[in-house]
mmCIF file of C-alpha atoms in Angstrom:
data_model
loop_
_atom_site.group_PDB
_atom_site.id
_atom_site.type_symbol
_atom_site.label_atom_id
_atom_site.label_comp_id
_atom_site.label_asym_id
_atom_site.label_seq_id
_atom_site.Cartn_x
_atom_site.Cartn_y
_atom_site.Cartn_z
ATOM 1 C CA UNK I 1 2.597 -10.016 32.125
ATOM 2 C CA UNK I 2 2.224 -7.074 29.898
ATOM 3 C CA UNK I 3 2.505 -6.583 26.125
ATOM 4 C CA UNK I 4 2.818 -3.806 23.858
ATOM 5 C CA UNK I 5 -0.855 -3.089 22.719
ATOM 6 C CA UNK I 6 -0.224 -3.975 18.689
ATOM 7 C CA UNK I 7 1.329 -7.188 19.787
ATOM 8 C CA UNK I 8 -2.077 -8.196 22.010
ATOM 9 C CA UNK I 9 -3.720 -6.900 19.299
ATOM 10 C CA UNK I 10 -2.061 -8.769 16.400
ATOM 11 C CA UNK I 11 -2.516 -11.814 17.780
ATOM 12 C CA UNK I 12 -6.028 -11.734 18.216
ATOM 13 C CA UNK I 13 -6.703 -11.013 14.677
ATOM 14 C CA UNK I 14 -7.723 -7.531 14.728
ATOM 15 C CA UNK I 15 -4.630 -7.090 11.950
ATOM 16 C CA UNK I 16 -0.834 -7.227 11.084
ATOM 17 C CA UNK I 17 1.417 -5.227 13.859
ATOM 18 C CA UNK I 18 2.237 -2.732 11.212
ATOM 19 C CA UNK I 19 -1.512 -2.427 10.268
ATOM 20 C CA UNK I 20 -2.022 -1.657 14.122
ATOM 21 C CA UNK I 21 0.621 0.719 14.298
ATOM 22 C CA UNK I 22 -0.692 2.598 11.938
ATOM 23 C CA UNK I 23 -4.244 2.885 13.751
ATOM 24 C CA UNK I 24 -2.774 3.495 16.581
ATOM 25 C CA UNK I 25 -0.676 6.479 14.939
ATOM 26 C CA UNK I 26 -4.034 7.675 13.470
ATOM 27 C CA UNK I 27 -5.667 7.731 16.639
ATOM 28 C CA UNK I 28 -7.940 4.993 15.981
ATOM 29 C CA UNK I 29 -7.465 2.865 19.099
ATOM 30 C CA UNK I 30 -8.393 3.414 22.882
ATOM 31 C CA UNK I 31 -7.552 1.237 26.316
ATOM 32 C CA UNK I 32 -9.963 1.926 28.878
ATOM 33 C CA UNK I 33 -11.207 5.503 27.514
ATOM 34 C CA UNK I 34 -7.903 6.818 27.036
ATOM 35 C CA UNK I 35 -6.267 7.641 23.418
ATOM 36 C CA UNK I 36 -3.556 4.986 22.907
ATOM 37 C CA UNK I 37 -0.175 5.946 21.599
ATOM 38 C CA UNK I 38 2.555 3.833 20.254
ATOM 39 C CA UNK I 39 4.267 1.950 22.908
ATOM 40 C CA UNK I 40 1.681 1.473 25.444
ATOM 41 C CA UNK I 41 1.570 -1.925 27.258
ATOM 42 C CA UNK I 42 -1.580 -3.891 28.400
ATOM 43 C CA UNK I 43 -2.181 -7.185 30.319
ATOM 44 C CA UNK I 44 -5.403 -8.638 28.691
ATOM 45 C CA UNK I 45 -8.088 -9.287 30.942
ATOM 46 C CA UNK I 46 -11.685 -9.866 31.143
ATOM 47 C CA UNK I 47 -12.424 -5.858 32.195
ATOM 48 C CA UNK I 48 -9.967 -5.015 29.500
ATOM 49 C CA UNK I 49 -11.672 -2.313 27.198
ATOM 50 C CA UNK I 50 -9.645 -1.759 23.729
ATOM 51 C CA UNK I 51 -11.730 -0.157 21.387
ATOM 52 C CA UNK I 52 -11.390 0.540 17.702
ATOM 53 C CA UNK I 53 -13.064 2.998 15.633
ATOM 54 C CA UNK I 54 -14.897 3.545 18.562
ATOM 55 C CA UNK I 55 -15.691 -0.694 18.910
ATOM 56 C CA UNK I 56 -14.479 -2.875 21.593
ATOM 57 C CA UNK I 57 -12.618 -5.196 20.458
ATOM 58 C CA UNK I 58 -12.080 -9.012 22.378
ATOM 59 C CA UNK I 59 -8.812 -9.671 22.656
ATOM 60 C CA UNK I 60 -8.825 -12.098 25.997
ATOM 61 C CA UNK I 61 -9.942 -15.376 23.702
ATOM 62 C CA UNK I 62 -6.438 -14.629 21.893
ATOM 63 C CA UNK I 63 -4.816 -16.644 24.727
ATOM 64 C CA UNK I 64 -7.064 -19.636 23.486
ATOM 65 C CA UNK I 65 -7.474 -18.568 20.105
ATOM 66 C CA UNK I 66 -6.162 -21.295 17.348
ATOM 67 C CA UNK I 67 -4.609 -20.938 14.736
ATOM 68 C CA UNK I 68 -5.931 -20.479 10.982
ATOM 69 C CA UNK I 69 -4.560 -20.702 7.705
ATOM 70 C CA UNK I 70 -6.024 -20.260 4.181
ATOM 71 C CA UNK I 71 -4.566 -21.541 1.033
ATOM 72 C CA UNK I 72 -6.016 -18.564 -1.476
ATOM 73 C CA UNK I 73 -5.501 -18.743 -5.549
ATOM 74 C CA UNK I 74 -5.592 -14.941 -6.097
ATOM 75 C CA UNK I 75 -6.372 -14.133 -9.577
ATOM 76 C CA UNK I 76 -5.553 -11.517 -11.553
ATOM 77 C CA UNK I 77 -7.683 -7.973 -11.235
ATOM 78 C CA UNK I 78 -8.172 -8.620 -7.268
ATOM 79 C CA UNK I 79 -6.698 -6.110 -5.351
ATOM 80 C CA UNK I 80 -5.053 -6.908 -1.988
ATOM 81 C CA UNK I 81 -7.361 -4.475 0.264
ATOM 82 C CA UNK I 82 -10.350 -4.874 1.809
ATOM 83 C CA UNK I 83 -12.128 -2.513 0.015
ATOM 84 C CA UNK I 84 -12.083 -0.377 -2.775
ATOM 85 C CA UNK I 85 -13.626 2.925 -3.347
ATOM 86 C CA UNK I 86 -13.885 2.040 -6.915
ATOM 87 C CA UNK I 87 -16.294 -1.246 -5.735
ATOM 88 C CA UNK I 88 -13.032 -3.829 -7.579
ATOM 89 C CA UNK I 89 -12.964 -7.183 -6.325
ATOM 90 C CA UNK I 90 -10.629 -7.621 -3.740
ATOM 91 C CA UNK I 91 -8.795 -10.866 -2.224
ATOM 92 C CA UNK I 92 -11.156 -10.664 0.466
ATOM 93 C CA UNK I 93 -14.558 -11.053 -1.115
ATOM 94 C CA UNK I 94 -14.514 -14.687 -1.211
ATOM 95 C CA UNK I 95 -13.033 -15.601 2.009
ATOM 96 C CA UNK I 96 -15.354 -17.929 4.730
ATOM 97 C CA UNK I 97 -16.857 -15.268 7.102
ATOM 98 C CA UNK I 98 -15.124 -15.259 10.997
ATOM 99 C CA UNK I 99 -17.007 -14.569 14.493
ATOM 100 C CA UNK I 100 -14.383 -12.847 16.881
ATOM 101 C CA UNK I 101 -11.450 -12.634 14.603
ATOM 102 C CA UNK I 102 -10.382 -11.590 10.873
ATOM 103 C CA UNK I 103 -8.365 -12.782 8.327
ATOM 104 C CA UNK I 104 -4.994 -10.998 7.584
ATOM 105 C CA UNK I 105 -3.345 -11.406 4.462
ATOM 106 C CA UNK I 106 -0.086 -12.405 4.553
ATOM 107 C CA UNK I 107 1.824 -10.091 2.058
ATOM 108 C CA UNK I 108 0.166 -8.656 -1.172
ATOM 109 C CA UNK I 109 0.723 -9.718 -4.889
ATOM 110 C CA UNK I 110 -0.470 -6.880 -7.805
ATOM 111 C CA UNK I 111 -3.399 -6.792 -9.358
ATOM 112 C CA UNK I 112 -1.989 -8.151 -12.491
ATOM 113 C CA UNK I 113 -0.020 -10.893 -10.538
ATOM 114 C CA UNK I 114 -2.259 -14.363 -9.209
ATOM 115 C CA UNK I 115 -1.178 -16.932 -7.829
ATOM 116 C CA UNK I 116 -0.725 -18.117 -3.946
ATOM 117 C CA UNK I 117 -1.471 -15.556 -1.461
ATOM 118 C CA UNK I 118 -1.931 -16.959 2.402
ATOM 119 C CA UNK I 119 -3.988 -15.917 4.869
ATOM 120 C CA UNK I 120 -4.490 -16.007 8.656
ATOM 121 C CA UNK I 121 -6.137 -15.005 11.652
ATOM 122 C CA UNK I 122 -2.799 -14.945 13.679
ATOM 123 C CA UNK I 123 -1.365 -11.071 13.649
ATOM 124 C CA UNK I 124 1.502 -12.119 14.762
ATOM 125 C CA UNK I 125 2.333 -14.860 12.478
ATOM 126 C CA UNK I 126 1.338 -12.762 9.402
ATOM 127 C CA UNK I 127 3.923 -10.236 10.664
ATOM 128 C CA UNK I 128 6.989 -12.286 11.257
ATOM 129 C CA UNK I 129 6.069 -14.305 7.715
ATOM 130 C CA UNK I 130 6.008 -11.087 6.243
ATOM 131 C CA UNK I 131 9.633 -9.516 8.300
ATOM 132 C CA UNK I 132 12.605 -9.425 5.644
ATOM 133 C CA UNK I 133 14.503 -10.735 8.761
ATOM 134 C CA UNK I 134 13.355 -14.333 8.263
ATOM 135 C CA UNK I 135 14.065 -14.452 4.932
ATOM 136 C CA UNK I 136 11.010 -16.283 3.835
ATOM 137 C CA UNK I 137 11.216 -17.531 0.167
ATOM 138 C CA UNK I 138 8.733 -16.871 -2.127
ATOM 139 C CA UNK I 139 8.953 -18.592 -5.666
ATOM 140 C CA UNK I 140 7.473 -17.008 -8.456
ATOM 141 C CA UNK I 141 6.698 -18.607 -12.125
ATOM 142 C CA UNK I 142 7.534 -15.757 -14.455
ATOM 143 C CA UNK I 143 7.213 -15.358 -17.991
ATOM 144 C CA UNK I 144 8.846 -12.825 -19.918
ATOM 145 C CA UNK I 145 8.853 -11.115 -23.192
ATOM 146 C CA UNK I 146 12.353 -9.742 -24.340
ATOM 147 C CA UNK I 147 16.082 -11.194 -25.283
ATOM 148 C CA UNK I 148 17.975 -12.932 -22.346
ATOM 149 C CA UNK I 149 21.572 -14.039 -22.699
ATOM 150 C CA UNK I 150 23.855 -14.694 -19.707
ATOM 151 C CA UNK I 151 25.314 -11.167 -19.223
ATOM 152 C CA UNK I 152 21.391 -10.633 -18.018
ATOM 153 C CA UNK I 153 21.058 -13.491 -15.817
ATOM 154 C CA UNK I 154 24.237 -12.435 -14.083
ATOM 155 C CA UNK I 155 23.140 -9.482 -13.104
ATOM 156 C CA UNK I 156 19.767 -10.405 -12.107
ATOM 157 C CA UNK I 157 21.899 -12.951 -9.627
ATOM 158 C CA UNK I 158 24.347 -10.627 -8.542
ATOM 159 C CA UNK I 159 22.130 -8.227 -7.934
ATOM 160 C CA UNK I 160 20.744 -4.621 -9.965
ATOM 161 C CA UNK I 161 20.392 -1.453 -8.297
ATOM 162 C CA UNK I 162 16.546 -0.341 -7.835
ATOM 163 C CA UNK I 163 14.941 2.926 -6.258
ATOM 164 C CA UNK I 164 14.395 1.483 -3.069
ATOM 165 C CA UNK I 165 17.963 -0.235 -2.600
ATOM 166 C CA UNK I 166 19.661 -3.264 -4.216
ATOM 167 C CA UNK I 167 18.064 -6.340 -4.969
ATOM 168 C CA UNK I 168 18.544 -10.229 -6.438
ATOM 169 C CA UNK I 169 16.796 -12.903 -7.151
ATOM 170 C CA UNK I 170 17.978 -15.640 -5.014
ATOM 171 C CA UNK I 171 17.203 -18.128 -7.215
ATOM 172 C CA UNK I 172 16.532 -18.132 -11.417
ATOM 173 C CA UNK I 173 15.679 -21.321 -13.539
ATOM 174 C CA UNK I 174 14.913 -21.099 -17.533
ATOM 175 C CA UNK I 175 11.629 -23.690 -17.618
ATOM 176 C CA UNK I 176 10.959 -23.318 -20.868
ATOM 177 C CA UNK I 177 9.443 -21.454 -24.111
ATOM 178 C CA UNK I 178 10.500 -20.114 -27.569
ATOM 179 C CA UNK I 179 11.854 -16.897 -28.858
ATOM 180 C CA UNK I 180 11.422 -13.872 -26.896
ATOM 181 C CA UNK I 181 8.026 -15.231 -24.786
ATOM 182 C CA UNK I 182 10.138 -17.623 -22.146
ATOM 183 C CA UNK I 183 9.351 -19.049 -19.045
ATOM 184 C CA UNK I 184 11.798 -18.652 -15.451
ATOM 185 C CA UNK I 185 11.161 -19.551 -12.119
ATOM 186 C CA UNK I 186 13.063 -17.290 -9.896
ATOM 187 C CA UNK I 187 13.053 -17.007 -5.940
ATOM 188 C CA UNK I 188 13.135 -14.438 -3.660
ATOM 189 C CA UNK I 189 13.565 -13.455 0.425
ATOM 190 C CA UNK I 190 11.711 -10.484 0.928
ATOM 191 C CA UNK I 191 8.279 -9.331 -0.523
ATOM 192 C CA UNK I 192 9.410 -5.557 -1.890
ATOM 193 C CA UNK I 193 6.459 -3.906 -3.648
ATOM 194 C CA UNK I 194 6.290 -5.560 -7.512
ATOM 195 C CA UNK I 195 10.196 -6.470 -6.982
ATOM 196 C CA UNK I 196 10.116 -9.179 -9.091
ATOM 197 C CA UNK I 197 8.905 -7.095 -12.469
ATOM 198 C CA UNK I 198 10.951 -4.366 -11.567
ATOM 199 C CA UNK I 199 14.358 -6.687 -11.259
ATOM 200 C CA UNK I 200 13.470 -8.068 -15.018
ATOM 201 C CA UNK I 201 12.281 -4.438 -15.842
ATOM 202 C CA UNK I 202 15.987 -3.251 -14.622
ATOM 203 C CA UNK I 203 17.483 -5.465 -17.942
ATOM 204 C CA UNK I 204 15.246 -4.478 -20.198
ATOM 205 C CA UNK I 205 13.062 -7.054 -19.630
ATOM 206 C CA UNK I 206 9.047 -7.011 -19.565
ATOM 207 C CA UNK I 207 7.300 -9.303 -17.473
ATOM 208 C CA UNK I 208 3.925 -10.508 -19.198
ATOM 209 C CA UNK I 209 2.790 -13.096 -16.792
ATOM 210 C CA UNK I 210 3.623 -13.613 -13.419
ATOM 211 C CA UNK I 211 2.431 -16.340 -10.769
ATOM 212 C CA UNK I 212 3.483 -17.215 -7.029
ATOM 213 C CA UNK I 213 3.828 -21.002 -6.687
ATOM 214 C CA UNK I 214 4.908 -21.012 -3.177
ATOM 215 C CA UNK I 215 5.791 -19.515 0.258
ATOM 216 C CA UNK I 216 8.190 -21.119 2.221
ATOM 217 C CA UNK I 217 7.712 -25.108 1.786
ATOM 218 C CA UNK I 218 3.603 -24.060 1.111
ATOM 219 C CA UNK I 219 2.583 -24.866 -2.685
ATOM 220 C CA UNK I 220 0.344 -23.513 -4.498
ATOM 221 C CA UNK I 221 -2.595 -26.464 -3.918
ATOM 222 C CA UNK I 222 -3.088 -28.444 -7.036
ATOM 223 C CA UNK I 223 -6.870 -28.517 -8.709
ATOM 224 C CA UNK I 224 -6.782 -25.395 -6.722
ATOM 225 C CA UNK I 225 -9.371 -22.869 -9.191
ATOM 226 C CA UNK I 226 -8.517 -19.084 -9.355
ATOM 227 C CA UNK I 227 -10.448 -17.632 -6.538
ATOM 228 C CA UNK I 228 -10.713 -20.782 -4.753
ATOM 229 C CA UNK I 229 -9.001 -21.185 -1.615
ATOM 230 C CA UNK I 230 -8.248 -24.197 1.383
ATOM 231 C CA UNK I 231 -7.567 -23.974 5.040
ATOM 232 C CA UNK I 232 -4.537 -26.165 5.842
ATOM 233 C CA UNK I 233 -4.310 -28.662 8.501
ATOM 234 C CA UNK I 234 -2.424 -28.623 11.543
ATOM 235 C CA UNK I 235 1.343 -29.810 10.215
ATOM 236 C CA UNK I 236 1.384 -27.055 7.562
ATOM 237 C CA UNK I 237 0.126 -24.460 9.915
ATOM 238 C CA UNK I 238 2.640 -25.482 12.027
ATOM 239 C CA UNK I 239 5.348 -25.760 9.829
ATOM 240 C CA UNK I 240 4.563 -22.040 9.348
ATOM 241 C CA UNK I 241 4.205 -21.224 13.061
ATOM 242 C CA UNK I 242 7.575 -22.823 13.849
ATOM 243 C CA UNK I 243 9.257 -21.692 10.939
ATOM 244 C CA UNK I 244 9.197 -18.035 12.221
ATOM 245 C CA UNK I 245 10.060 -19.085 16.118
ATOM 246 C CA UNK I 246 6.384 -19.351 17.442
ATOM 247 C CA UNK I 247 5.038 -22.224 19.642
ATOM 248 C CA UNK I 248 3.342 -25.213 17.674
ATOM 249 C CA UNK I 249 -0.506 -25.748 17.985
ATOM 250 C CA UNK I 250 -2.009 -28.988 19.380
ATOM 251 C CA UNK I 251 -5.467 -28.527 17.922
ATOM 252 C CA UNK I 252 -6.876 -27.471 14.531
ATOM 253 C CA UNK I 253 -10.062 -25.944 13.290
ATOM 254 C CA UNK I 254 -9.837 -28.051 9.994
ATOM 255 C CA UNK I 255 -13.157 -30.707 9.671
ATOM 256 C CA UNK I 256 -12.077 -34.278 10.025
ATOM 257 C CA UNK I 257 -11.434 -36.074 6.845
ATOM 258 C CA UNK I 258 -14.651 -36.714 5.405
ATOM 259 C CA UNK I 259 -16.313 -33.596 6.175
ATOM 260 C CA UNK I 260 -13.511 -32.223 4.776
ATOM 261 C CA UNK I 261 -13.344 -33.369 1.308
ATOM 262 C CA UNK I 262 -17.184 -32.298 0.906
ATOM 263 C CA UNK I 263 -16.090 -28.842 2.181
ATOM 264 C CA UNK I 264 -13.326 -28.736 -0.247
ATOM 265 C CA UNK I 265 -15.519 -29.676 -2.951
ATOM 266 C CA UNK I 266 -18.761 -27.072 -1.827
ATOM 267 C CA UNK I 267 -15.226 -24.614 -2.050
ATOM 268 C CA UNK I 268 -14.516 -25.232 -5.242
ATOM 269 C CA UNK I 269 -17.732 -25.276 -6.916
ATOM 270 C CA UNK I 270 -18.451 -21.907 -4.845
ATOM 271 C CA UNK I 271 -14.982 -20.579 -6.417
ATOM 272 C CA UNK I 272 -15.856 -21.279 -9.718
ATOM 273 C CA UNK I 273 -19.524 -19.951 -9.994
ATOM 274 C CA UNK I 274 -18.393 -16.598 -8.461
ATOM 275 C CA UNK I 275 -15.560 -16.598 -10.300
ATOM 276 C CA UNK I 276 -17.044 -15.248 -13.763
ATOM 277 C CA UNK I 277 -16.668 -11.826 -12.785
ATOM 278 C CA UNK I 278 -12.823 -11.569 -12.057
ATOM 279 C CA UNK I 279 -12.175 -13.225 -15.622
ATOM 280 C CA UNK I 280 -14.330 -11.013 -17.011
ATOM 281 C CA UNK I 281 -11.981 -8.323 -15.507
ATOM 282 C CA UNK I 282 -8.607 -9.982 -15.913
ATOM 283 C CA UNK I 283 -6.172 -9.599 -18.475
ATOM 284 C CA UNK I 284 -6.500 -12.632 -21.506
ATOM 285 C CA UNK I 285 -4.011 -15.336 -20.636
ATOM 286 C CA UNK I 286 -1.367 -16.367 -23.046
ATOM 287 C CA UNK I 287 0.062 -19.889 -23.627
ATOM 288 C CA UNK I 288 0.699 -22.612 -20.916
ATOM 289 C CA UNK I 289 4.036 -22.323 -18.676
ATOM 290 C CA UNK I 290 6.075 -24.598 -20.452
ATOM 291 C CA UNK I 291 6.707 -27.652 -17.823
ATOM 292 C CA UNK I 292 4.451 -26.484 -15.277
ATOM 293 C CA UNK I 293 2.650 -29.396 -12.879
ATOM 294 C CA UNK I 294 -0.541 -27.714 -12.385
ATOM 295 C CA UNK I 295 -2.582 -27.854 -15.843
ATOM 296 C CA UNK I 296 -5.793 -26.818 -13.771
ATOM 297 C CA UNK I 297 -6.304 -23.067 -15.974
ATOM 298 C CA UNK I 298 -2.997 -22.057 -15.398
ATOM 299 C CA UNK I 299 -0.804 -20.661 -18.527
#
């Protein structure tokens, strides 16, 4: 049965639909020697030859192809590309080399913004966990400098009129602080570019620290260092997978339990040695976030 080509694409890893779109659009991307345009179908097959850049690219393993997921503490001063003129870190740098397939970063934070950013080598999943039509909530630890009474918090739940269309937080919890530094954690459905500073921004507010704590039921992994990362096992993966209407996986990539936990160690000590550089780069942190459960660095 065919496909369209960004959807066959997608899923084997080669990048978010949108991403492919875009090559496609750019003339990037051939089938068989011929220039492939947006809404071209393909049946994959052995003799299938999709080529980007000028590469072939396999896309017949993405029948068999599991499923991966990484866990990633992004810190601040990483950018969310995969690479930058400028030679900046980026989200990618430390990420476990792949044979045959590619990470894809599900959604972007800021550079100023850390926190949990997930990856995987599923297209297709990145795309539909990324689609404002599943409503996906994201929770974000915020703290903010400026006076907040209830008129504010009203609006911020009703909802405040920004350049690209209305927006709300779902969600918004004081946590904690004194004077005009506090501490919220607020929720949100959709991942609109820096929507979260420019709600508080629309108040008057200023957003001086902001952290994602979770996507969908996925924390951010406790003892978890800035630039450290974990690949999750098959029930979270899963969770994900049917979450956003795709079929469950039966098998995992993820070492058996004792391998694992020296993996996960070797990861974090990794993390932490290459991890000078990005501090270096990063803004200074401020105080703890008052009530917070993760004490490993965090404010």
């Amino acid at each position: 049965m065919s496909e369209k080509l960004q959807k066959v694409l997608a899923r084997a890893g080669h990048g978010s639909r949108r991403e492919i779109e875009t090559m496609i659009s750019a003339g990037r991307v051939s089938v068989d020697g011929k220039l492939a345009t947006l809404g071209d179908r393909v049946e994959p097959s052995s003799s299938l030859k999709i080529r980007i850049d000028g590469h072939v690219v396999p896309v017949s393993e993405s029948i068999t192809e599991v499923c991966r997921v990484l866990a990633y503490y992004k810190p601040e001063g990483e950018l969310c590309t995969r690479s930058d003129p400028e030679g900046r870190p980026t989200v990618f740098d430390r990420l476990p080399k792949l044979r045959g397939a590619r990470w894809i970063a599900v959604g972007r934070l800021d550079v100023n913004t850390c926190g949990l950013l997930l990856f995987t080598t599923d297209g297709e999943l990145a795309n539909r966990l990324m689609h404002p039509s599943r409503e996906v909530e994201r929770e974000y630890a915020v703290r903010v400098f400026g006076q907040v009474d209830d008129e504010k918090i009203k609006q911020l739940s009703r909802g405040v009129q920004l350049e690209d269309g209305p927006a709300a937080f779902k969600t918004l919890k004081f946590t904690g602080g004194e004077g005009i530094n506090q501490w919220y954690n607020v929720t949100l459905t959709e991942g609109r570019n820096r929507e979260v500073r420019r709600l508080w921004e629309a108040v008057g507010v200023q957003v001086s620290r902001l952290i994602r704590v979770r996507y969908g039921d996925i924390d951010l992994p406790k003892g978890l260092p800035r630039g450290g990362y974990t690949e999750l096992d098959l029930q979270p993966t899963n969770y994900l997978r049917e979450l956003v209407g795709l079929e469950a996986e039966t098998v995992s990539k993820v070492p058996v339990e004792k391998d694992r936990r020296r993996t996960k160690a070797n990861q974090i000590r990794r993390a932490v040695k290459r991890h000078t550089t990005t501090t270096k780069a990063a803004k200074p942190g401020g105080s703890r976030r008052p009530g917070s459960k993760r004490q490993q660095g965090k404010p």
